[in-house]
Amino acid sequence: MAQSPPNILLITADQLRYDCVGYSRVYPVQTPHLDKLAAQSTVFHHAYSHIPVCSPARQSMLHGRRAETIGALWNYNAFLPVGYLQPDQYSWSAALAGHGYASAFLGKWGVNPELDPTAFGYGSYVGVDDYRAFRKSLYPEVSYTNGFFGEKNPIPVEDAETHWFANRAIEEMERLQAGGGPWHVALHFEEPHLPCRPAGEFAAMYHPDDIPEWLGFQETFAGKPYIQRQQLLSWGIENYAWADWAPVVARYYGIISQLDDAIGRVLSALERIGAADNTLIVFTADHGDMCGSHRMMDKHYILYDDVVRVPLMISWPGQVQAGVERDDFVYNLLDMAPTLFELAGLDANNDAAFHGRSLTPLVTAGESDQPWRDEVVASYNGQQFGLYTQRMIRTREWKYIWNLTDTDELYRLDDDPGELDNVIGRKEHADVVAELRKRLFDRLSGDEDPAVANEWTRRQLLEGAKA
């Protein structure tokens, strides 16, 4: 490790799928700046969001523990009242401040509806409302008419939200670098969260005719929980064919490329101000997006890889291995805090155990003295359309989803990577289901998940045979 603590630059995207960055080599999305950063990083190809909903994911990231343990079950502005992170609860941003880090938070917050990031250790805050005030002052005539399906943004790229926040982040990095001490900048972009509104050249960068179908698009919902089909009705998309989805996906691609361009500016500025060599960079997303996969929209009531598998890369010249691609199962958010503190050589000052593990053995030349995890677990509890409890365990070969009030799901991923064929009811898989249920129970119990805290739900998971 370096003698002095590194600067920490955390960049997140909102609802960015793993398969929609260029270096994943899956779909034809152009992200040259992220690809360049990936070549300088340790890249994780099996990073998973443990809860694919914006606010709970962001709160859990700062807290270092699963969202259910603080009552952050769904977005606090979406349905019934719900818990959320408080300043008297642990946050690693406050712990960094205790170690002398000067810091700035820019972009989407979503952690507490009443208090901004300065209540959690950050020295300054520029939020989404600040950008909207800027846009309204400069472009008062601009309005959008296509709702969540997105459209071309008439605002020039320079003044689009991606690039406005990139410029604010550059200003903060310059200011903090001049201060001389270690700094932390958190740059949380709203993009590519729907509605996608690419601007300028990015609006026409992808033609709908050139957009391939998602692997999971040919969904019939046979043997699936009813709530998935209901989602089509809730959004009014039950009759959408791929020709209807392709323009939406083209805009999703376009805003990702626009986001990539903005990130490229931030990374160039990091070099220009002389901070690149001692800055630890993490890039990831809170979760993914369906965007037409399984014929669905947004991210609700499912735990498909479309929404739980995300990009993750970590870079620090001379300290983190560059150009290394790893297939280990990792949590992009739960593993973040222990990783940051171990790499920086700092005490996390956390009396409660993190639910993640430090990725240091995976990103440095050292070897772990313990076997790495061979599974990941994710959860879902509900959102604006109603409450619905799910828990997922994914291994290399299998994904099992425990739906507490509907049919469970089982996918054999080597045969069915699109997760189209629910094989939960097939007798030949009974032993696999029993094993996965027991492993899921053990993990949920260890992480204090309330879903296994009473005899009825425990019995369902350990003894039930729903099909």
Coordinates of C-alpha atoms in Angstrom, one line a residue:
M1 CA 0.0 0.0 0.0
A2 CA 1.1 3.6 -0.5
Q3 CA 2.4 5.6 2.4
S4 CA -0.2 8.3 2.2
P5 CA -4.0 7.7 1.8
P6 CA -5.2 8.0 -1.8
N7 CA -7.8 10.3 -3.1
I8 CA -11.0 8.4 -3.8
L9 CA -13.1 9.1 -6.9
L10 CA -16.4 7.2 -6.9
I11 CA -18.4 7.4 -10.1
T12 CA -21.8 5.6 -10.3
A13 CA -24.4 5.4 -13.1
D14 CA -28.0 4.8 -12.4
Q15 CA -29.6 1.7 -13.9
L16 CA -26.7 0.8 -16.1
R17 CA -26.6 -2.9 -17.2
Y18 CA -23.4 -4.8 -17.1
D19 CA -23.9 -5.9 -20.8
C20 CA -24.2 -2.3 -22.0
V21 CA -20.6 -1.2 -21.5
G22 CA -18.2 -1.7 -24.4
Y23 CA -15.7 -3.8 -22.5
S24 CA -18.4 -6.4 -21.6
R25 CA -18.4 -7.3 -25.3
V26 CA -22.0 -8.2 -25.3
Y27 CA -24.1 -5.5 -26.9
P28 CA -22.9 -2.8 -29.4
V29 CA -22.8 0.1 -27.0
Q30 CA -19.8 2.4 -27.5
T31 CA -18.1 3.5 -24.3
P32 CA -14.4 4.3 -25.3
H33 CA -13.6 6.2 -22.1
L34 CA -14.9 3.5 -19.8
D35 CA -13.1 0.9 -21.9
K36 CA -9.8 2.8 -21.5
L37 CA -10.4 3.0 -17.8
A38 CA -11.1 -0.7 -17.7
A39 CA -7.8 -1.4 -19.3
Q40 CA -6.2 0.5 -16.4
S41 CA -8.3 -1.3 -13.8
T42 CA -9.2 -4.6 -12.3
V43 CA -12.6 -5.3 -13.9
F44 CA -15.2 -7.6 -12.4
H45 CA -17.5 -9.4 -14.9
H46 CA -19.7 -10.9 -12.2
A47 CA -20.5 -7.9 -9.9
Y48 CA -24.0 -7.9 -8.5
S49 CA -26.3 -5.4 -6.9
H50 CA -27.8 -6.9 -3.8
I51 CA -31.0 -4.8 -4.1
P52 CA -32.0 -3.4 -7.5
V53 CA -33.9 -0.3 -6.3
C54 CA -32.3 3.2 -6.3
S55 CA -32.7 4.5 -2.7
P56 CA -32.2 1.3 -0.8
A57 CA -29.1 0.5 -2.9
R58 CA -27.6 3.9 -2.2
Q59 CA -28.3 3.8 1.5
S60 CA -26.9 0.3 1.8
M61 CA -23.8 1.3 -0.1
L62 CA -23.0 4.0 2.4
H63 CA -24.0 1.9 5.4
G64 CA -22.2 -1.2 4.3
R65 CA -25.0 -3.6 5.3
R66 CA -28.1 -4.9 3.6
A67 CA -30.9 -2.4 3.3
E68 CA -33.4 -4.5 5.1
T69 CA -31.5 -4.1 8.4
I70 CA -32.2 -0.3 8.4
G71 CA -35.8 -0.6 7.1
A72 CA -34.9 0.7 3.6
L73 CA -37.2 -1.6 1.8
W74 CA -38.1 0.5 -1.2
N75 CA -37.7 4.1 -2.4
Y76 CA -39.0 6.4 0.4
N77 CA -41.0 8.5 -2.1
A78 CA -42.7 5.6 -3.8
F79 CA -45.3 3.9 -1.6
L80 CA -46.0 3.4 2.1
P81 CA -43.7 5.1 4.6
V82 CA -40.4 3.3 4.9
G83 CA -37.1 3.6 6.9
Y84 CA -34.0 5.2 5.6
L85 CA -30.4 5.8 6.7
Q86 CA -29.9 8.3 9.6
P87 CA -26.8 10.3 10.4
D88 CA -26.4 8.5 13.8
Q89 CA -26.1 5.2 11.9
Y90 CA -22.8 4.2 10.3
S91 CA -21.8 5.7 6.9
W92 CA -18.3 5.2 5.5
S93 CA -18.4 8.8 4.1
A94 CA -18.5 10.1 7.7
A95 CA -15.7 7.7 8.6
L96 CA -13.6 9.1 5.8
A97 CA -14.2 12.6 7.1
G98 CA -13.0 11.4 10.5
H99 CA -9.7 10.4 8.8
G100 CA -9.3 14.0 7.4
Y101 CA -10.7 13.5 3.9
A102 CA -12.1 16.7 2.3
S103 CA -15.1 15.6 0.2
A104 CA -17.8 16.6 -2.3
F105 CA -21.0 14.9 -3.4
L106 CA -22.4 15.6 -6.8
G107 CA -25.6 14.2 -8.4
K108 CA -28.3 11.9 -7.3
W109 CA -28.7 11.5 -3.6
G110 CA -31.6 9.2 -2.6
V111 CA -30.2 8.4 0.9
N112 CA -32.4 10.5 3.2
P113 CA -35.4 12.7 2.2
E114 CA -34.8 15.3 4.8
L115 CA -31.0 15.6 5.1
D116 CA -28.5 16.1 2.3
P117 CA -25.0 14.5 2.0
T118 CA -23.4 17.1 4.3
A119 CA -25.2 15.4 7.2
F120 CA -23.2 12.2 6.3
G121 CA -19.7 13.6 6.2
Y122 CA -19.5 15.3 2.9
G123 CA -18.2 18.8 2.8
S124 CA -20.2 20.1 -0.1
Y125 CA -23.2 19.0 -2.2
V126 CA -24.4 19.8 -5.7
G127 CA -27.7 18.0 -6.4
V128 CA -30.1 17.3 -9.2
D129 CA -32.3 20.2 -8.2
D130 CA -29.3 22.5 -8.8
Y131 CA -29.0 21.3 -12.3
R132 CA -32.8 21.6 -12.9
A133 CA -32.6 25.3 -11.8
F134 CA -29.7 25.8 -14.2
R135 CA -31.6 24.2 -17.1
K136 CA -34.8 26.2 -16.3
S137 CA -32.9 29.5 -16.2
L138 CA -31.1 28.9 -19.5
Y139 CA -33.8 26.9 -21.4
P140 CA -37.2 27.9 -19.9
E141 CA -39.0 26.9 -23.1
V142 CA -37.8 23.2 -23.1
S143 CA -40.4 20.6 -22.3
Y144 CA -40.5 16.9 -22.7
T145 CA -43.5 15.0 -24.1
N146 CA -42.8 11.3 -24.3
G147 CA -42.8 10.4 -20.6
F148 CA -40.7 7.5 -19.4
F149 CA -40.0 6.3 -22.9
G150 CA -37.6 9.1 -23.6
E151 CA -36.9 11.4 -26.6
K152 CA -34.1 13.5 -28.1
N153 CA -33.0 16.3 -25.7
P154 CA -33.0 19.7 -27.5
I155 CA -30.4 21.1 -25.0
P156 CA -26.8 21.1 -26.3
V157 CA -24.6 18.4 -24.9
E158 CA -22.5 20.9 -23.1
D159 CA -25.5 21.9 -21.0
A160 CA -27.0 18.4 -20.6
E161 CA -27.1 17.0 -17.2
T162 CA -24.3 14.5 -17.8
H163 CA -21.8 17.2 -18.8
W164 CA -23.0 19.8 -16.4
F165 CA -22.3 17.4 -13.5
A166 CA -19.0 16.4 -15.0
N167 CA -18.0 20.1 -15.1
R168 CA -19.0 20.6 -11.5
A169 CA -17.1 17.5 -10.5
I170 CA -14.0 18.8 -12.2
E171 CA -14.3 22.1 -10.3
E172 CA -14.6 20.2 -7.0
M173 CA -11.5 18.1 -7.8
E174 CA -9.5 21.2 -8.7
R175 CA -10.6 22.9 -5.4
L176 CA -9.9 19.8 -3.2
Q177 CA -6.6 19.0 -4.9
A178 CA -5.4 22.6 -4.2
G179 CA -6.1 21.9 -0.5
G180 CA -3.3 19.4 -0.3
G181 CA -4.9 16.7 1.7
P182 CA -6.6 13.5 0.6
W183 CA -10.0 14.1 -0.9
H184 CA -13.1 12.1 -1.9
V185 CA -15.4 13.0 -4.7
A186 CA -18.7 11.1 -5.2
L187 CA -20.1 11.7 -8.6
H188 CA -23.5 10.0 -8.9
F189 CA -25.0 10.4 -12.4
E190 CA -28.8 10.0 -12.9
E191 CA -28.2 8.5 -16.3
P192 CA -29.1 6.1 -17.9
H193 CA -32.2 5.9 -15.7
L194 CA -35.3 6.3 -17.7
P195 CA -36.5 8.5 -19.4
C196 CA -33.4 8.5 -21.6
R197 CA -32.9 11.8 -23.4
P198 CA -29.7 11.8 -25.3
A199 CA -28.5 15.1 -26.7
G200 CA -26.7 16.3 -29.9
E201 CA -24.7 13.6 -31.7
F202 CA -25.7 11.0 -29.1
A203 CA -29.4 11.2 -30.0
A204 CA -28.7 9.8 -33.4
M205 CA -25.8 7.6 -32.6
Y206 CA -27.7 4.3 -32.7
H207 CA -30.4 3.5 -35.3
P208 CA -33.3 1.3 -34.1
D209 CA -32.8 -1.1 -37.0
D210 CA -29.3 -1.9 -35.7
I211 CA -30.3 -2.7 -32.1
P212 CA -30.3 -6.5 -31.4
E213 CA -33.0 -8.0 -29.3
W214 CA -32.2 -8.6 -25.6
L215 CA -31.4 -12.2 -24.8
G216 CA -34.5 -12.3 -22.7
F217 CA -36.9 -10.5 -25.0
Q218 CA -38.8 -13.6 -26.2
E219 CA -40.7 -13.9 -22.9
T220 CA -44.0 -15.8 -22.7
F221 CA -44.4 -15.7 -18.9
A222 CA -45.3 -19.4 -19.0
G223 CA -44.8 -20.7 -15.4
K224 CA -43.7 -17.3 -14.2
P225 CA -45.1 -15.3 -11.3
Y226 CA -48.2 -13.4 -12.4
I227 CA -46.8 -10.0 -11.2
Q228 CA -44.4 -10.0 -14.2
R229 CA -47.2 -10.1 -16.7
Q230 CA -49.1 -7.5 -14.6
Q231 CA -46.1 -5.1 -15.1
L232 CA -46.8 -4.9 -18.8
L233 CA -50.4 -3.8 -18.0
S234 CA -49.2 -1.3 -15.4
W235 CA -47.0 0.4 -17.9
G236 CA -49.4 -0.1 -20.9
I237 CA -46.8 -2.0 -22.9
E238 CA -48.6 -5.4 -23.2
N239 CA -48.7 -5.1 -27.0
Y240 CA -45.2 -3.9 -27.6
A241 CA -43.2 -5.7 -30.2
W242 CA -39.4 -5.3 -30.7
A243 CA -40.1 -2.6 -33.3
D244 CA -41.7 -0.6 -30.5
W245 CA -38.8 -1.3 -28.1
A246 CA -35.9 -0.7 -30.4
P247 CA -36.1 3.1 -30.4
V248 CA -36.3 3.1 -26.6
V249 CA -33.2 0.9 -26.4
A250 CA -31.4 3.0 -29.0
R251 CA -32.0 6.0 -26.7
Y252 CA -30.7 3.9 -23.8
Y253 CA -27.5 3.2 -25.7
G254 CA -27.2 6.8 -26.7
I255 CA -27.4 8.2 -23.2
I256 CA -24.9 5.6 -22.1
S257 CA -22.4 6.8 -24.7
Q258 CA -23.2 10.4 -23.7
L259 CA -22.5 9.5 -20.1
D260 CA -19.2 7.9 -21.2
D261 CA -18.2 11.1 -22.9
A262 CA -18.8 13.0 -19.6
I263 CA -16.8 10.6 -17.6
G264 CA -14.0 10.9 -20.1
R265 CA -13.8 14.6 -19.3
V266 CA -13.6 13.9 -15.6
L267 CA -10.8 11.4 -16.1
S268 CA -8.9 13.8 -18.4
A269 CA -9.1 16.5 -15.8
L270 CA -7.8 14.1 -13.1
E271 CA -4.7 13.7 -15.2
R272 CA -4.5 17.5 -15.9
I273 CA -4.5 18.5 -12.2
G274 CA -1.8 15.9 -11.4
A275 CA -4.0 13.7 -9.2
A276 CA -4.3 10.6 -11.3
D277 CA -1.3 8.7 -9.8
N278 CA -2.7 8.8 -6.3
T279 CA -6.4 8.5 -6.9
L280 CA -8.3 5.3 -6.3
I281 CA -11.2 5.2 -8.8
V282 CA -14.3 3.0 -8.5
F283 CA -16.9 2.9 -11.3
T284 CA -20.1 1.0 -10.9
A285 CA -23.9 1.3 -11.0
D286 CA -26.6 1.0 -8.4
H287 CA -28.4 -1.7 -10.5
G288 CA -29.5 -2.4 -14.1
D289 CA -32.6 -1.8 -16.2
M290 CA -35.0 -4.1 -18.1
C291 CA -35.5 -1.6 -21.0
G292 CA -37.6 -4.1 -22.9
S293 CA -35.9 -7.3 -21.8
H294 CA -38.6 -9.9 -20.9
R295 CA -40.9 -7.3 -22.5
M296 CA -40.7 -5.3 -19.2
M297 CA -39.8 -1.8 -18.2
D298 CA -37.7 -0.3 -15.4
K299 CA -36.6 -2.8 -12.7
H300 CA -39.5 -4.0 -10.5
Y301 CA -40.7 -7.3 -9.2
I302 CA -37.9 -9.3 -10.8
L303 CA -34.4 -10.4 -10.0
Y304 CA -33.2 -11.2 -13.5
D305 CA -29.5 -10.5 -14.3
D306 CA -30.8 -7.6 -16.4
V307 CA -31.2 -5.6 -13.2
V308 CA -28.8 -7.3 -10.7
R309 CA -25.6 -7.7 -12.8
V310 CA -23.7 -4.5 -13.0
P311 CA -20.4 -3.1 -14.2
L312 CA -17.6 -2.7 -11.6
M313 CA -14.0 -1.6 -12.1
I314 CA -11.3 -0.4 -9.6
S315 CA -8.2 1.5 -10.6
W316 CA -5.2 2.9 -8.7
P317 CA -1.9 3.1 -10.6
G318 CA 0.8 1.0 -9.0
Q319 CA -1.5 -0.4 -6.3
V320 CA -4.4 -2.1 -8.1
Q321 CA -3.6 -4.6 -10.9
A322 CA -4.3 -3.0 -14.4
G323 CA -5.8 -4.9 -17.3
V324 CA -7.0 -7.8 -15.1
E325 CA -10.5 -9.3 -15.7
R326 CA -12.0 -11.3 -12.9
D327 CA -15.0 -13.6 -12.9
D328 CA -15.4 -13.9 -9.1
F329 CA -18.8 -13.2 -7.6
V330 CA -18.6 -9.8 -5.9
Y331 CA -21.1 -7.3 -4.5
N332 CA -20.4 -3.9 -6.1
L333 CA -22.1 -2.0 -3.2
L334 CA -21.7 -4.2 -0.1
D335 CA -18.0 -4.9 -0.8
M336 CA -17.2 -1.2 -1.5
A337 CA -16.6 0.1 2.1
P338 CA -14.3 -2.7 3.3
T339 CA -12.4 -2.5 0.0
L340 CA -11.9 1.3 0.1
F341 CA -10.7 1.3 3.7
E342 CA -8.3 -1.6 3.3
L343 CA -6.8 -0.3 0.1
A344 CA -6.4 3.1 1.7
G345 CA -4.9 1.6 4.8
L346 CA -7.5 3.2 7.1
D347 CA -9.6 1.9 10.0
A348 CA -13.3 1.8 8.9
N349 CA -14.3 2.6 12.5
N350 CA -17.3 0.4 12.1
D351 CA -18.5 -1.4 15.3
A352 CA -21.1 -3.4 13.3
A353 CA -19.8 -5.9 10.8
F354 CA -20.0 -5.1 7.1
H355 CA -22.1 -7.5 5.1
G356 CA -19.5 -7.4 2.3
R357 CA -15.8 -8.4 2.0
S358 CA -12.8 -6.4 1.0
L359 CA -11.9 -7.1 -2.7
T360 CA -8.2 -6.2 -1.9
P361 CA -7.0 -9.8 -2.4
L362 CA -8.7 -9.8 -5.9
V363 CA -7.3 -6.5 -7.1
T364 CA -3.8 -6.6 -5.8
A365 CA -1.0 -9.2 -6.4
G366 CA -1.6 -10.8 -3.0
E367 CA -3.6 -14.0 -2.5
S368 CA -6.6 -14.4 -0.2
D369 CA -6.1 -16.9 2.6
Q370 CA -9.8 -17.7 2.4
P371 CA -11.9 -19.2 -0.4
W372 CA -13.9 -16.6 -2.3
R373 CA -17.7 -16.7 -2.4
D374 CA -19.4 -19.0 -4.8
E375 CA -22.8 -17.4 -4.7
V376 CA -24.5 -14.0 -4.5
V377 CA -27.8 -13.1 -2.8
A378 CA -30.1 -10.3 -3.8
S379 CA -33.5 -9.0 -2.5
Y380 CA -36.5 -7.1 -3.5
N381 CA -39.4 -5.8 -1.3
G382 CA -41.7 -3.6 -3.4
Q383 CA -42.1 -0.3 -5.1
Q384 CA -44.8 2.1 -6.4
F385 CA -47.0 -0.6 -7.8
G386 CA -47.3 -2.5 -4.5
L387 CA -45.4 -4.7 -2.1
Y388 CA -43.8 -8.0 -3.2
T389 CA -41.0 -9.9 -1.4
Q390 CA -38.3 -11.8 -3.3
R391 CA -34.9 -13.2 -2.4
M392 CA -32.4 -14.6 -4.9
I393 CA -29.4 -16.8 -4.8
R394 CA -27.3 -17.2 -7.9
T395 CA -24.4 -19.7 -8.5
R396 CA -22.5 -20.3 -11.7
E397 CA -25.1 -22.8 -12.9
W398 CA -28.3 -21.9 -11.2
K399 CA -30.5 -19.1 -10.1
Y400 CA -33.2 -19.7 -7.5
I401 CA -35.7 -17.0 -6.6
W402 CA -37.8 -17.3 -3.5
N403 CA -41.1 -15.4 -4.2
L404 CA -42.9 -15.4 -0.8
T405 CA -46.4 -14.9 -2.2
D406 CA -46.2 -16.6 -5.7
T407 CA -44.5 -19.2 -7.7
D408 CA -40.7 -19.6 -7.1
E409 CA -38.3 -19.5 -10.0
L410 CA -35.4 -21.7 -11.0
Y411 CA -33.2 -21.1 -14.0
R412 CA -30.4 -23.3 -15.3
L413 CA -28.1 -20.5 -16.6
D414 CA -25.7 -22.5 -18.8
D415 CA -28.7 -23.7 -20.8
D416 CA -30.9 -20.7 -20.4
P417 CA -28.8 -17.5 -20.0
G418 CA -31.9 -15.3 -20.9
E419 CA -33.7 -16.8 -17.9
L420 CA -36.8 -17.6 -20.0
D421 CA -37.6 -21.2 -18.8
N422 CA -38.7 -21.5 -15.2
V423 CA -37.8 -25.1 -14.3
I424 CA -38.9 -24.9 -10.6
G425 CA -41.5 -27.6 -11.0
R426 CA -39.3 -30.3 -12.6
K427 CA -38.8 -33.3 -10.3
E428 CA -35.2 -33.9 -11.5
H429 CA -34.2 -30.6 -10.0
A430 CA -35.7 -31.2 -6.5
D431 CA -32.3 -31.8 -4.9
V432 CA -30.9 -28.6 -6.5
V433 CA -33.8 -26.6 -5.2
A434 CA -33.5 -28.0 -1.6
E435 CA -29.8 -27.2 -1.6
L436 CA -30.3 -23.7 -2.9
R437 CA -33.0 -23.0 -0.4
K438 CA -30.8 -24.1 2.5
R439 CA -27.9 -22.0 1.2
L440 CA -30.2 -19.0 0.8
F441 CA -31.6 -19.5 4.3
D442 CA -28.1 -19.6 5.8
R443 CA -27.0 -16.4 4.0
L444 CA -30.2 -14.5 4.9
S445 CA -29.9 -15.6 8.5
G446 CA -26.2 -14.5 8.7
D447 CA -27.1 -11.1 7.2
E448 CA -30.1 -10.6 9.6
D449 CA -32.7 -10.5 6.9
P450 CA -36.2 -10.2 8.4
A451 CA -37.6 -12.5 5.7
V452 CA -36.4 -15.5 7.7
A453 CA -37.2 -14.1 11.1
N454 CA -40.5 -15.9 11.7
E455 CA -41.6 -19.5 11.6
W456 CA -44.0 -19.1 8.7
T457 CA -41.5 -17.7 6.2
R458 CA -38.8 -20.0 7.6
R459 CA -41.0 -23.0 7.0
Q460 CA -41.7 -21.8 3.5
L461 CA -38.0 -21.7 2.6
L462 CA -36.8 -24.7 4.4
E463 CA -39.7 -27.1 4.1
G464 CA -41.9 -25.7 1.3
A465 CA -42.1 -27.2 -2.1
K466 CA -43.9 -24.4 -4.1
A467 CA -44.0 -24.9 -7.8

